[in-house]
Amino acid sequence: MEYYPYVFHPITVLGIGITVLVYHVWRLQNIDKSMLWHRIAAFFGSGLLSLVPTVAYVFVTGTRLMEVTEGNMWQVDALVASGMVISASVTWYLWRRFEWGSLVPNAMQILIVVTIPYMALSPFWNISGHVIIALMPTLYLTLVARKFWPLLAIPVVMVPNRIVLDAHTWGQAVGGFFITAVIVVALYQLQVDGSSHIDAEPAAP
């Protein structure tokens, strides 16, 4: 259990999860393979922007990067969450700009929304960011295509893992899981109601 949060680091789970979603949409659209690599490159390029708040914080405060990334303070949560908002916003824009389908930008919208309780509650209640960030992409993928349901094991195991490592209480870990699940399911349902073909993306030119 000690190595679990490193093997399944939430940012890694998020990155791989969205990459799987990009691949899934590409398969649905049945288009040239070069478009897949363009989209993956665009996503990872946007992902690098998530480091901007942390790098800026390190530069301004003079704090060592390892001290920031290993911390468990609300300031660290705010840096991580704001970085995700930047990355998700750029990804959303690129997918809309080049009309690459709706599933990825819809996922980015949900990701931005789940960062709100993450940032808002963190100064007062140490809600588990590991659980929140691990659950969002895996649950979204499961809602998009049921074949991805085994991925839910990652956030499910993450809940007791945070307790075993004495990083969070049960309330903080389970609370993060519950809040994220409600947001993801509710927003996904709204997206489905707004589009009758959310699981069948149109082929891009």
Coordinates of C-alpha atoms in Angstrom, one line a residue:
M1 CA 0.0 0.0 0.0
E2 CA 2.9 2.3 0.6
Y3 CA 3.8 2.4 -3.2
Y4 CA 0.2 2.5 -4.4
P5 CA -0.2 6.3 -4.6
Y6 CA 3.1 6.4 -6.5
V7 CA 2.2 3.6 -9.0
F8 CA -1.3 5.1 -9.4
H9 CA -0.5 8.7 -8.9
P10 CA -3.6 10.7 -9.5
I11 CA -2.0 12.9 -12.2
T12 CA -0.8 9.8 -14.0
V13 CA -4.2 8.3 -13.8
L14 CA -5.8 11.5 -15.1
G15 CA -3.3 11.7 -17.9
I16 CA -3.7 8.1 -19.0
G17 CA -7.4 8.2 -18.5
I18 CA -7.9 11.2 -20.8
T19 CA -5.5 9.7 -23.3
V20 CA -7.6 6.5 -23.3
L21 CA -10.6 8.8 -23.9
V22 CA -8.9 10.5 -26.8
Y23 CA -8.1 7.1 -28.3
H24 CA -11.7 5.9 -27.7
V25 CA -13.1 8.9 -29.6
W26 CA -10.6 8.5 -32.4
R27 CA -11.8 4.9 -32.8
L28 CA -15.4 6.0 -32.9
Q29 CA -14.7 8.6 -35.6
N30 CA -12.8 6.1 -37.7
I31 CA -10.4 8.7 -39.1
D32 CA -6.7 8.8 -40.2
K33 CA -4.2 7.6 -37.5
S34 CA -2.2 10.8 -37.8
M35 CA -5.1 12.6 -36.2
L36 CA -4.7 10.5 -33.1
W37 CA -1.1 11.5 -32.6
H38 CA -2.1 15.2 -33.2
R39 CA -4.7 15.0 -30.5
I40 CA -2.4 13.1 -28.0
A41 CA 0.3 15.7 -28.6
A42 CA -2.2 18.5 -28.1
F43 CA -3.4 17.0 -24.8
F44 CA 0.1 16.4 -23.4
G45 CA 1.1 19.9 -24.5
S46 CA -1.8 21.3 -22.6
G47 CA -1.0 19.1 -19.7
L48 CA 2.4 20.7 -19.3
L49 CA 0.7 24.0 -18.7
S50 CA -0.6 22.5 -15.4
L51 CA 2.9 23.0 -14.0
V52 CA 2.7 26.8 -14.5
P53 CA 1.2 27.7 -11.1
T54 CA 3.6 25.4 -9.2
V55 CA 6.7 26.7 -11.1
A56 CA 5.5 30.3 -10.5
Y57 CA 5.1 29.6 -6.8
V58 CA 8.5 28.1 -6.6
F59 CA 10.1 31.1 -8.4
V60 CA 8.3 33.7 -6.3
T61 CA 8.7 32.1 -2.9
G62 CA 12.1 30.5 -3.4
T63 CA 10.7 27.2 -2.0
R64 CA 12.3 24.1 -3.3
L65 CA 10.2 22.1 -5.7
M66 CA 10.4 18.9 -3.7
E67 CA 9.1 20.8 -0.6
V68 CA 6.1 21.9 -2.6
T69 CA 5.2 18.6 -4.3
E70 CA 5.6 16.6 -1.1
G71 CA 3.5 18.9 1.0
N72 CA 0.0 18.2 2.3
M73 CA -1.1 21.8 2.8
W74 CA -4.1 23.6 1.2
Q75 CA -1.7 25.8 -0.8
V76 CA -0.4 22.7 -2.5
D77 CA -3.9 21.6 -3.3
A78 CA -4.6 25.1 -4.7
L79 CA -1.6 24.9 -7.0
V80 CA -2.5 21.4 -8.3
A81 CA -6.2 22.4 -8.8
S82 CA -5.4 25.7 -10.5
G83 CA -2.9 23.8 -12.8
M84 CA -5.6 21.3 -13.7
V85 CA -8.0 24.2 -14.5
I86 CA -5.5 25.8 -16.9
S87 CA -4.7 22.5 -18.6
A88 CA -8.4 21.5 -18.9
S89 CA -9.3 24.9 -20.3
V90 CA -6.7 24.8 -23.0
T91 CA -7.6 21.2 -23.9
W92 CA -11.3 22.2 -24.0
Y93 CA -10.4 25.1 -26.3
L94 CA -8.3 23.0 -28.7
W95 CA -11.0 20.3 -29.0
R96 CA -13.7 23.0 -29.7
R97 CA -11.4 25.0 -32.1
F98 CA -10.6 22.0 -34.3
E99 CA -13.9 20.3 -33.8
W100 CA -12.5 17.0 -32.6
G101 CA -15.7 15.9 -30.9
S102 CA -17.5 16.6 -27.7
L103 CA -16.5 13.8 -25.3
V104 CA -13.1 15.2 -24.4
P105 CA -14.2 18.8 -23.9
N106 CA -17.1 17.5 -21.9
A107 CA -14.6 15.6 -19.7
M108 CA -12.6 18.8 -19.3
Q109 CA -15.7 20.7 -18.2
I110 CA -16.3 18.1 -15.5
L111 CA -12.7 18.1 -14.4
I112 CA -12.9 21.9 -13.9
V113 CA -16.0 21.6 -11.8
V114 CA -14.6 18.9 -9.5
T115 CA -11.7 21.2 -8.7
I116 CA -14.1 23.7 -7.1
P117 CA -14.8 21.6 -4.0
Y118 CA -11.2 20.5 -4.0
M119 CA -9.9 24.1 -3.7
A120 CA -12.8 25.4 -1.7
L121 CA -12.8 22.8 1.0
S122 CA -9.1 22.2 1.3
P123 CA -8.3 25.1 3.6
F124 CA -10.9 24.0 6.1
W125 CA -11.2 20.2 5.5
N126 CA -8.4 18.2 4.1
I127 CA -10.4 16.4 1.4
S128 CA -8.5 13.8 -0.5
G129 CA -7.2 15.1 -3.8
H130 CA -5.8 11.7 -4.6
V131 CA -9.2 10.2 -4.5
I132 CA -10.9 13.1 -6.4
I133 CA -8.4 13.2 -9.2
A134 CA -8.2 9.4 -9.6
L135 CA -12.0 9.0 -9.6
M136 CA -12.9 11.7 -12.1
P137 CA -11.4 10.2 -15.3
T138 CA -12.1 6.6 -14.4
L139 CA -15.7 7.2 -13.6
Y140 CA -16.2 9.4 -16.7
L141 CA -14.7 6.7 -18.9
T142 CA -17.0 4.1 -17.4
L143 CA -20.1 6.3 -18.1
V144 CA -18.9 6.8 -21.7
A145 CA -18.3 3.1 -22.3
R146 CA -19.1 0.4 -19.7
K147 CA -16.1 -1.7 -20.8
F148 CA -13.9 0.7 -18.8
W149 CA -15.5 -0.2 -15.5
P150 CA -12.4 -2.2 -14.2
L151 CA -10.6 1.2 -14.0
L152 CA -12.8 2.1 -11.1
A153 CA -10.7 -0.3 -8.9
I154 CA -8.0 2.4 -8.9
P155 CA -10.0 5.1 -7.0
V156 CA -11.8 2.5 -4.9
V157 CA -8.5 1.1 -3.5
M158 CA -7.2 4.7 -3.2
V159 CA -9.8 5.4 -0.5
P160 CA -8.5 2.9 2.1
N161 CA -4.9 3.5 0.9
R162 CA -5.1 7.1 2.2
I163 CA -6.3 5.8 5.6
V164 CA -3.5 3.2 5.8
L165 CA -0.9 5.8 5.0
D166 CA -2.4 8.1 7.6
A167 CA -2.8 10.8 4.9
H168 CA -6.5 11.4 5.4
T169 CA -9.4 10.3 7.6
W170 CA -12.2 8.1 6.4
G171 CA -14.4 11.1 6.1
Q172 CA -11.9 13.0 4.0
A173 CA -11.3 10.1 1.7
V174 CA -14.9 8.9 1.4
G175 CA -16.2 12.4 1.2
G176 CA -13.9 13.1 -1.8
F177 CA -15.1 10.0 -3.5
F178 CA -18.8 10.8 -2.9
I179 CA -18.6 14.5 -3.9
T180 CA -16.7 13.6 -7.1
A181 CA -19.0 10.8 -8.0
V182 CA -22.1 13.0 -7.6
I183 CA -20.6 15.8 -9.7
V184 CA -19.4 13.5 -12.5
V185 CA -22.6 11.5 -12.8
A186 CA -24.8 14.6 -12.6
L187 CA -22.9 16.6 -15.2
Y188 CA -22.5 13.6 -17.5
Q189 CA -26.3 13.1 -17.4
L190 CA -26.8 16.7 -18.2
Q191 CA -24.5 16.3 -21.2
V192 CA -26.3 13.2 -22.3
D193 CA -29.6 15.1 -22.1
G194 CA -28.2 17.9 -24.2
S195 CA -26.9 15.5 -26.9
S196 CA -28.7 12.4 -28.2
H197 CA -25.4 11.1 -29.8
I198 CA -22.8 11.6 -27.1
D199 CA -21.5 8.1 -27.5
A200 CA -21.2 8.3 -31.3
E201 CA -19.0 11.2 -32.3
P202 CA -19.3 12.4 -35.9
A203 CA -16.4 11.7 -38.2
A204 CA -14.1 14.7 -38.5
P205 CA -13.1 15.9 -41.9

